[in-house]
């Protein structure tokens, strides 16, 4: 067959040639485009593309670096992800007090980041040491299983956590959590985890770049060592000096100093000569500090006390030496003694020395309970050693709390001994939270405290309180750490529910002087310790405390972070749970320093009154 073009008859413009298959006498016809696909065809094509993409993902559901020289690996490590998920689950387990959803999200992200780091380290060691490595197909199947199961697992874990939190909130008389809290916990945890991983990878990237730069000038092993040393130094110094000292502590110090110069609303300068800061006082009103002005500016009057007791009362003495009023602790203690003498404190029925928390705070409930019970015939004295919050004071000047309180007590005790033995006021000591360790530091031990005082009330003692720790360690066999019994309760007793606990052990004599420790089984301030990082605490042994859920358990690292966060939210539960003690000091004082004619009914009435006068507030008290 001849496929050459067939000549056409001559036409104007010259002879033309047509292609084979063109109708004779016709013109060249342009090829027609296929018709546009309809909706069904487009849907089928999209389905084929999705199927192809899914098949590709199934074959390789993760991104791999083209070669080992790439510094940035965009896809996370599977072992690290699995460990992070497991640690996230551990963070959801309950601890001592219920956590708000935003705090739970924060601790979940931090704990997951810790797990990711540990998992990444384990994976790196495995790749370095193991001769066997999983092939690409096995890795793909593991990644697929993880990605498919992760949403279901997280939903299940959040549901279980919500159930356990509801049980804990029921034990501590709090309303249940809401459903949307679980979603917010997951989102916050994911954001925190991503931020921490970004920081960690940035440090890692910077270290590798520094190592490569040094490798141009020194041998490679030396470059690696120098790079790690320089990177560690920069991170450590930057974290400690810039982020912590100049950042967190610096901001906290400036805010605390500004607060110390201020005066709370409703606080007025007193004019009673029995109060520090009054016109008759040796201590100027402006030198008291914020907490000192509140301490003396809101003091009870004789009329207020008489309205409750129905008997004659006197204005109580309150002596407060602010940090600005003295140079060193010895001078401050002597100034406190002179102020006590000016107010006639050594002629009162009761003289009480108390420590303060970091800011200088003294619990008004504890002070007013003593003043109401004794008709105002009391004197309370304290010495401010700092204006920082308790957590910052613990970090910066923890020892100063004990040094200041010891100087104050020694000076007051020496002056108290000068009074006739049969005419001295009853000498008591008390403190709450960080002030407990300060008060205990004023004595060489329990025997010294019993020898030099007529009683002590210590509320919410931190784990590092020396006398408390010794008593708990040497508790009677069989008594739990959260409600220990020491020496059959001869002088010291512990209580969360004083009306019941202070009667234990049943039938055992309670000799004077008496020491009462108020400590809640769910108080994280009492149980927080660095040992929680690696050691299971005794307070998790059976039997558990009355307001501690049975779902609680100990996990390395995790329990430490949980208890640390618990301290920040320990005021979220009502008394007597968490770090709240409410009106319990009333019943404790009734056991330590019972005035004539005082009854249990009077204690109950006073407890109700003080709950109304000082309703619970959120936040860290001192």
XYZ file of C-alpha atoms in Angstrom:
622
model
C 0.000 0.000 0.000
C 1.211 3.434 -0.917
C 1.011 5.759 2.091
C 2.418 8.782 0.337
C 0.148 11.863 0.071
C -2.072 11.970 -3.029
C -1.774 15.068 -5.201
C -4.848 17.282 -5.323
C -6.036 19.124 -8.383
C -4.525 22.551 -8.840
C -6.316 25.308 -6.985
C -5.644 28.955 -6.683
C -2.553 29.380 -4.650
C -0.766 26.361 -6.009
C -1.091 22.576 -5.816
C -2.098 21.129 -2.445
C -1.437 17.801 -0.923
C -3.840 15.937 1.336
C -2.952 13.224 3.797
C -4.070 9.712 3.337
C -7.547 9.173 4.697
C -8.648 12.701 3.950
C -11.825 12.705 1.862
C -11.197 13.728 -1.713
C -11.922 17.381 -2.195
C -12.094 17.874 1.568
C -9.953 20.053 3.851
C -7.592 19.012 6.594
C -9.632 18.430 9.774
C -8.009 19.219 13.163
C -8.065 16.344 15.689
C -10.843 16.717 18.253
C -10.064 16.797 22.097
C -11.669 14.089 24.221
C -14.792 15.200 26.060
C -14.313 16.642 29.606
C -14.725 13.996 32.346
C -17.970 14.051 34.250
C -18.400 14.056 38.053
C -18.164 10.275 38.248
C -14.932 10.157 36.281
C -13.401 12.913 38.443
C -14.440 11.086 41.640
C -12.948 7.829 40.369
C -9.711 9.579 39.450
C -9.498 11.171 42.905
C -10.121 7.780 44.477
C -7.315 6.260 42.442
C -4.961 9.049 43.549
C -5.918 8.576 47.233
C -5.469 4.829 46.911
C -2.067 5.315 45.344
C -1.057 7.778 48.032
C -2.323 5.459 50.782
C -0.409 2.566 49.294
C 2.722 4.706 49.210
C 2.244 5.710 52.838
C 1.611 2.105 53.824
C 4.870 1.138 52.156
C 6.783 4.012 53.780
C 4.762 5.992 56.388
C 7.702 8.089 57.569
C 10.313 10.418 56.120
C 13.906 9.257 56.013
C 16.947 11.475 55.779
C 18.622 11.126 52.376
C 21.924 10.451 54.128
C 23.480 10.659 57.570
C 24.988 14.072 56.867
C 21.589 15.743 57.186
C 21.484 17.538 60.541
C 17.695 17.846 60.741
C 15.531 14.756 60.960
C 11.968 15.943 60.499
C 10.268 12.673 61.431
C 10.315 11.680 65.126
C 11.707 8.415 66.408
C 9.130 5.643 66.860
C 10.593 4.297 70.097
C 10.694 7.830 71.484
C 7.059 8.387 70.477
C 5.969 5.165 72.157
C 7.823 6.085 75.347
C 6.379 9.617 75.265
C 2.867 8.193 74.948
C 3.479 5.881 77.892
C 4.819 8.720 80.030
C 1.845 10.866 79.037
C -0.407 8.137 80.382
C 1.565 8.064 83.643
C 1.092 11.821 83.994
C -2.681 11.333 83.834
C -2.720 9.075 86.881
C -4.009 10.793 90.042
C -1.783 12.233 92.734
C -2.495 13.851 96.103
C -4.859 16.635 95.046
C -7.045 17.148 91.959
C -5.278 19.116 89.235
C -7.023 21.741 87.056
C -7.070 20.852 83.373
C -4.515 23.517 82.422
C -2.016 22.264 84.993
C -2.672 18.692 83.893
C -1.955 19.693 80.297
C 1.309 21.320 81.382
C 2.486 18.331 83.392
C 1.375 15.986 80.600
C 3.522 17.814 78.050
C 6.562 17.986 80.341
C 6.272 14.323 81.286
C 5.817 13.272 77.648
C 8.953 15.230 76.742
C 10.887 13.402 79.458
C 9.613 10.114 78.047
C 10.551 11.151 74.516
C 14.081 11.942 75.607
C 14.503 8.624 77.393
C 13.002 6.728 74.462
C 15.236 8.545 71.987
C 18.293 7.675 74.080
C 17.270 4.004 74.209
C 16.700 3.938 70.452
C 20.094 5.518 69.779
C 21.850 2.983 71.995
C 20.043 0.137 70.247
C 21.085 1.343 66.814
C 24.645 1.797 68.058
C 25.080 -1.550 69.805
C 22.698 -4.054 68.225
C 23.876 -5.990 65.144
C 20.247 -6.528 64.085
C 18.129 -3.684 62.764
C 14.471 -3.951 61.660
C 13.914 -3.789 57.924
C 11.880 -1.113 56.190
C 8.737 -3.236 55.987
C 8.710 -3.964 59.705
C 9.246 -0.303 60.513
C 6.425 0.687 58.178
C 3.993 -1.714 59.825
C 4.947 -0.508 63.312
C 4.454 3.121 62.301
C 1.095 2.338 60.738
C -0.066 0.529 63.863
C 1.055 3.443 66.044
C -0.616 6.103 63.894
C -3.888 4.161 63.684
C -4.061 3.261 67.361
C -2.779 6.568 68.815
C -6.098 8.508 68.698
C -7.976 5.563 70.198
C -5.389 5.040 72.927
C -5.264 8.734 73.869
C -9.075 8.911 74.046
C -9.140 5.840 76.281
C -6.391 7.191 78.549
C -8.119 10.557 78.931
C -11.376 8.807 79.796
C -9.717 6.657 82.442
C -7.944 9.704 83.860
C -11.244 11.599 84.093
C -12.796 8.690 86.022
C -9.903 8.591 88.500
C -9.960 12.366 88.934
C -13.695 12.227 89.682
C -13.032 9.685 92.431
C -10.318 11.880 93.943
C -12.512 14.972 93.739
C -15.311 13.083 95.469
C -12.975 12.159 98.336
C -11.976 15.806 98.717
C -15.480 17.240 98.353
C -14.985 18.934 94.988
C -17.325 19.036 91.962
C -16.549 16.613 89.090
C -14.560 17.588 86.018
C -16.226 18.525 82.720
C -15.987 16.560 79.469
C -14.216 19.272 77.461
C -11.384 19.320 79.979
C -9.995 16.109 78.463
C -9.711 17.647 74.993
C -7.935 20.711 76.383
C -5.507 18.498 78.313
C -4.543 16.701 75.092
C -4.085 19.944 73.141
C -2.015 21.690 75.828
C 0.158 18.609 76.307
C 0.812 18.414 72.561
C 1.794 22.085 72.373
C 4.097 21.854 75.407
C 5.690 18.674 74.048
C 6.284 20.302 70.650
C 7.854 23.380 72.244
C 10.190 21.333 74.430
C 11.215 19.121 71.530
C 11.890 22.196 69.400
C 14.166 23.592 72.103
C 15.934 20.249 72.549
C 16.481 19.800 68.807
C 17.727 23.363 68.480
C 20.343 22.669 71.149
C 21.285 19.444 69.414
C 21.561 21.185 66.040
C 23.671 23.967 67.517
C 25.986 21.421 69.136
C 26.523 19.560 65.853
C 27.176 22.753 63.933
C 29.676 23.848 66.580
C 31.372 20.453 66.438
C 31.717 20.649 62.642
C 33.156 24.136 62.898
C 35.725 23.038 65.487
C 36.547 20.006 63.350
C 38.201 22.305 60.816
C 40.890 23.255 63.319
C 41.347 20.301 65.673
C 41.098 16.494 65.371
C 37.539 15.174 65.272
C 37.504 13.510 68.761
C 38.755 16.766 70.269
C 36.117 18.723 68.342
C 33.353 16.469 69.663
C 34.552 16.817 73.252
C 34.924 20.586 72.974
C 31.554 20.954 71.262
C 29.755 19.001 73.967
C 31.560 20.865 76.746
C 30.846 24.304 75.269
C 27.216 23.459 74.507
C 26.651 22.082 78.015
C 28.226 25.166 79.563
C 26.113 27.550 77.482
C 22.900 25.652 78.282
C 23.700 25.363 81.992
C 24.800 28.964 82.451
C 21.970 30.266 80.294
C 19.368 28.257 82.163
C 20.695 29.051 85.620
C 21.839 32.649 85.274
C 19.553 34.052 82.606
C 16.358 32.008 82.707
C 16.291 31.196 86.423
C 18.270 33.834 88.362
C 17.614 36.884 86.186
C 14.332 35.624 84.800
C 12.166 33.657 87.224
C 13.773 34.705 90.503
C 14.447 38.242 89.310
C 10.844 38.816 88.299
C 9.563 37.161 91.478
C 11.843 39.347 93.593
C 10.734 42.579 91.901
C 7.063 41.665 92.193
C 7.484 40.650 95.842
C 9.334 43.859 96.664
C 6.573 45.933 95.085
C 3.963 43.938 96.986
C 5.856 44.402 100.254
C 5.734 48.184 99.799
C 1.987 48.146 99.222
C -0.903 47.959 101.677
C -3.842 45.657 101.096
C -7.306 47.206 100.658
C -9.170 47.735 103.915
C -6.016 47.705 106.070
C -5.714 50.814 108.238
C -2.960 51.921 110.553
C -3.851 50.902 114.135
C -3.967 53.348 117.024
C -4.061 50.814 119.851
C -0.768 50.972 121.809
C -0.763 47.175 121.988
C -0.035 46.889 118.243
C 3.138 47.429 116.251
C 2.920 50.233 113.741
C 0.740 52.395 115.981
C 1.830 55.933 116.942
C 3.214 54.522 120.225
C 5.155 51.720 118.540
C 8.925 51.476 118.283
C 8.411 50.180 114.740
C 7.238 52.550 112.063
C 4.103 51.657 110.101
C 5.986 51.885 106.799
C 8.669 49.457 108.029
C 6.220 46.619 108.714
C 5.929 45.464 105.110
C 2.727 44.350 103.430
C 2.092 41.279 105.591
C 3.082 43.085 108.770
C 0.639 45.910 108.085
C -2.093 43.350 107.496
C -1.116 41.475 110.678
C -1.462 44.510 112.959
C -3.918 46.564 110.895
C -6.618 43.861 111.052
C -6.135 42.840 114.690
C -9.152 41.956 116.802
C -10.443 44.459 119.322
C -11.631 43.808 122.845
C -15.216 44.546 121.786
C -15.107 41.974 118.981
C -13.808 39.333 121.339
C -16.408 40.187 124.007
C -19.210 39.935 121.450
C -18.257 36.294 120.940
C -17.316 35.232 124.476
C -19.921 37.263 126.352
C -17.281 38.215 128.931
C -14.866 41.094 129.410
C -11.857 41.107 127.095
C -8.773 43.203 126.414
C -7.062 44.276 123.214
C -4.548 41.580 122.233
C -0.871 42.395 121.732
C 0.601 41.853 118.277
C 4.283 42.618 117.712
C 5.637 42.465 114.188
C 9.170 43.445 113.217
C 9.359 44.090 109.478
C 12.494 43.376 107.481
C 13.125 47.088 106.882
C 13.142 47.828 110.630
C 16.486 46.150 111.453
C 19.945 45.428 110.048
C 20.642 41.880 111.251
C 18.583 39.211 112.976
C 20.072 39.830 116.414
C 19.103 43.511 116.232
C 15.631 42.582 114.996
C 15.158 40.124 117.870
C 16.177 42.732 120.459
C 13.821 45.257 118.859
C 11.016 42.680 119.172
C 11.781 42.223 122.891
C 11.721 45.972 123.505
C 8.399 46.193 121.679
C 7.022 43.361 123.830
C 8.110 45.199 126.943
C 6.501 48.419 125.718
C 3.154 46.672 125.163
C 3.220 44.840 128.499
C 3.297 41.461 126.746
C 5.096 39.727 129.620
C 2.110 40.479 131.861
C -0.319 38.625 129.591
C -1.619 35.097 130.168
C -0.160 33.763 126.918
C 2.953 34.763 124.968
C 3.320 33.093 121.565
C 6.337 33.217 119.241
C 5.663 32.397 115.607
C 7.653 32.110 112.428
C 6.509 33.520 109.102
C 6.368 32.164 105.594
C 8.622 33.690 102.945
C 6.550 36.841 102.450
C 6.118 37.373 106.189
C 2.589 35.950 106.266
C 1.039 34.636 109.478
C -2.228 32.717 109.312
C -4.860 34.993 110.936
C -7.056 32.012 111.794
C -4.374 30.532 114.044
C -3.714 33.862 115.781
C -7.372 34.824 116.240
C -8.263 31.377 117.589
C -5.775 31.874 120.414
C -6.964 35.456 121.066
C -10.653 34.550 121.176
C -10.055 31.613 123.498
C -8.089 33.685 126.014
C -10.220 36.828 125.868
C -7.505 38.858 124.162
C -5.111 38.369 127.096
C -2.404 37.226 124.671
C 0.712 38.505 122.941
C 1.987 37.221 119.600
C 5.393 38.205 118.245
C 7.146 37.472 114.957
C 10.093 38.611 112.866
C 9.963 38.981 109.083
C 13.101 37.589 107.454
C 12.155 37.987 103.761
C 9.506 39.310 101.403
C 9.945 36.594 98.747
C 7.273 33.938 98.188
C 7.919 30.727 100.106
C 9.078 28.762 97.052
C 11.575 31.477 96.136
C 12.664 31.886 99.752
C 13.213 28.110 99.947
C 15.546 28.315 96.945
C 17.365 31.541 97.818
C 17.529 31.870 101.601
C 16.057 28.729 103.131
C 18.450 28.773 106.106
C 17.644 32.396 106.943
C 14.130 31.432 108.075
C 15.523 29.211 110.825
C 18.301 31.644 111.725
C 15.871 34.541 112.141
C 13.325 32.542 114.156
C 15.998 31.083 116.412
C 17.366 34.568 117.149
C 13.855 35.778 117.945
C 12.943 32.865 120.218
C 16.246 32.945 122.098
C 15.841 36.658 122.802
C 12.221 36.304 123.910
C 13.007 33.229 126.002
C 15.892 34.979 127.766
C 13.635 37.922 128.635
C 10.767 35.595 129.623
C 13.017 33.802 132.100
C 13.560 37.091 133.931
C 9.918 37.071 135.017
C 9.021 35.362 138.329
C 8.594 31.636 137.745
C 5.056 31.603 139.133
C 3.969 34.705 137.220
C 5.301 34.115 133.720
C 2.938 33.979 130.760
C 2.390 30.631 129.104
C 5.084 30.422 126.405
C 3.910 28.871 123.120
C 5.342 28.543 119.624
C 3.517 27.973 116.359
C 3.989 28.137 112.610
C 2.543 27.013 109.306
C 4.130 25.626 106.150
C 7.674 27.003 105.725
C 7.356 28.608 109.175
C 7.268 25.099 110.708
C 10.838 24.396 109.626
C 11.780 27.882 110.878
C 10.272 27.238 114.308
C 11.854 23.793 114.565
C 15.254 25.296 113.708
C 15.002 27.352 116.908
C 15.444 24.156 118.944
C 18.052 21.416 119.133
C 15.381 18.731 119.037
C 12.069 17.663 120.545
C 13.433 17.492 124.073
C 14.712 21.055 123.802
C 11.317 22.213 122.539
C 9.518 20.493 125.420
C 12.045 21.891 127.890
C 11.740 25.533 126.814
C 8.076 25.913 125.833
C 4.625 25.216 127.233
C 3.298 23.896 123.945
C 3.614 24.043 120.159
C 1.253 24.026 117.176
C 2.892 23.161 113.844
C 0.706 23.127 110.726
C 1.505 21.584 107.339
C 5.183 20.794 108.056
C 7.397 20.526 104.942
C 9.356 17.322 104.445
C 12.653 19.040 105.315
C 11.463 20.034 108.827
C 14.082 18.352 110.993
C 12.123 17.517 114.156
C 9.056 16.417 112.208
C 11.142 14.149 109.976
C 12.778 12.536 113.011
C 9.434 11.929 114.714
C 7.943 10.351 111.597
C 11.026 8.201 111.049
C 10.901 6.938 114.654
C 7.120 6.514 114.803
C 5.572 3.625 116.690
C 5.378 0.367 114.681
C 2.082 -0.074 112.864
C 1.177 3.592 112.608
C 1.023 5.013 109.057
C 3.321 7.816 108.019
C 0.376 10.141 107.355
C -0.948 9.645 110.911
C 2.082 8.591 112.946
C 2.106 7.901 116.634
C 5.245 8.776 118.546
C 6.032 7.426 122.001
C 2.365 6.429 122.490
C 1.375 10.091 122.143
C 2.896 11.090 125.476
C 3.730 14.633 124.315
C 3.308 14.733 120.516
C 0.219 13.938 118.433
C -0.664 14.270 114.752
C -4.082 15.124 113.370
C -6.063 15.803 110.219
C -9.412 15.656 112.021
C -8.424 16.983 115.480
C -11.667 16.141 117.279
C -10.968 12.468 116.534
C -7.246 12.130 115.862
C -6.014 13.918 118.997
C -7.677 11.223 121.099
C -5.378 8.596 119.587
C -3.983 6.345 120.878
C -7.079 5.527 122.880
C -6.594 5.621 126.620
C -2.969 6.771 126.454
C -2.063 9.705 128.741
C -1.237 13.020 127.041
C 1.271 14.845 129.185
C 2.114 18.547 129.139
C 3.679 20.363 127.423
C 1.852 19.223 124.328
C 2.930 19.432 120.687
C 0.342 19.126 117.910
C 1.166 18.599 114.243
C -1.699 19.272 111.872
C -0.941 17.427 108.641
C -3.359 16.302 105.960
C -2.742 12.984 104.261
C -3.254 14.760 100.910
C -0.967 17.745 101.613
C 1.775 17.793 98.945
C 3.780 20.343 100.948
C 4.204 17.700 103.662
C 5.264 14.952 101.246
C 7.247 16.716 98.510
C 10.871 15.639 98.398
C 13.584 15.230 95.724
C 13.662 11.556 96.748
C 10.409 11.138 94.804
C 12.496 11.147 91.622
C 13.847 7.651 92.264
C 12.343 6.299 95.499
C 8.826 5.143 96.362
C 7.545 7.106 99.394
C 6.104 5.579 102.546
C 2.871 7.578 102.231
C 1.852 5.328 99.338
C 1.944 2.225 101.529
C -1.286 0.667 102.707
C -3.367 1.849 104.414
C -3.703 5.053 102.422
C -4.877 8.329 103.926
C -8.618 8.991 104.155
C -8.610 11.475 101.258
C -6.087 9.721 98.980
C -7.463 7.673 96.094
C -6.538 4.007 95.747
C -5.652 4.633 92.079
C -2.531 6.567 93.079
C 0.865 4.994 92.455
C 4.528 5.922 92.213
C 6.528 6.222 88.997
C 10.120 7.480 88.640
C 10.327 11.124 87.524
C 6.548 11.327 87.026
C 5.520 11.298 90.682
C 8.060 14.005 91.448
C 6.609 16.312 88.776
C 3.058 15.515 89.841
C 3.751 16.356 93.483
C 5.614 19.516 92.465
C 2.574 20.709 90.518
C 0.329 19.580 93.392
C 2.043 22.119 95.656
C 1.016 24.887 93.282
C -2.648 23.781 93.430
C -2.687 22.580 97.044
C -5.100 25.385 98.006
C -7.695 24.184 95.496
C -9.381 21.704 97.850
C -11.419 22.648 100.915
C -10.113 22.026 104.434
C -8.971 19.613 105.692
C -7.515 18.544 102.340
C -4.449 19.607 100.427
C -2.642 22.439 102.183
C -5.805 23.894 103.731
C -6.395 23.520 107.450
C -9.381 25.815 107.950
C -10.503 26.159 111.550
C -8.580 23.103 112.775
C -6.188 25.329 114.797
C -9.119 26.039 117.153
C -9.315 22.415 118.228
C -5.532 22.120 118.372
C -5.208 25.151 120.655
C -7.958 23.732 122.866
C -5.761 20.660 123.354
C -2.534 22.620 123.911
C -3.653 25.653 125.933
C -7.185 25.114 127.232
C -8.518 28.177 129.117
C -10.743 27.776 132.149
C -14.397 27.187 131.316
C -13.807 26.500 127.610
C -15.942 23.675 126.165
C -16.128 21.647 122.933
C -19.219 23.629 122.000
C -17.192 26.822 122.289
C -14.591 25.327 119.937
C -17.264 24.450 117.382
C -18.777 27.952 117.569
C -15.375 29.572 117.187
C -14.546 27.297 114.274
C -17.679 28.405 112.429
C -16.917 32.062 113.158
C -13.361 31.852 111.829
C -14.493 30.030 108.692
C -16.797 32.970 108.010
C -14.181 35.601 108.857
C -11.543 33.977 106.658
C -13.182 32.187 103.729
C -10.946 30.058 101.496
C -8.985 31.913 98.865
C -7.173 30.490 95.890
C -3.463 30.958 95.477
C -0.325 30.468 97.483
C -0.605 32.086 100.896
C 3.003 32.790 101.593
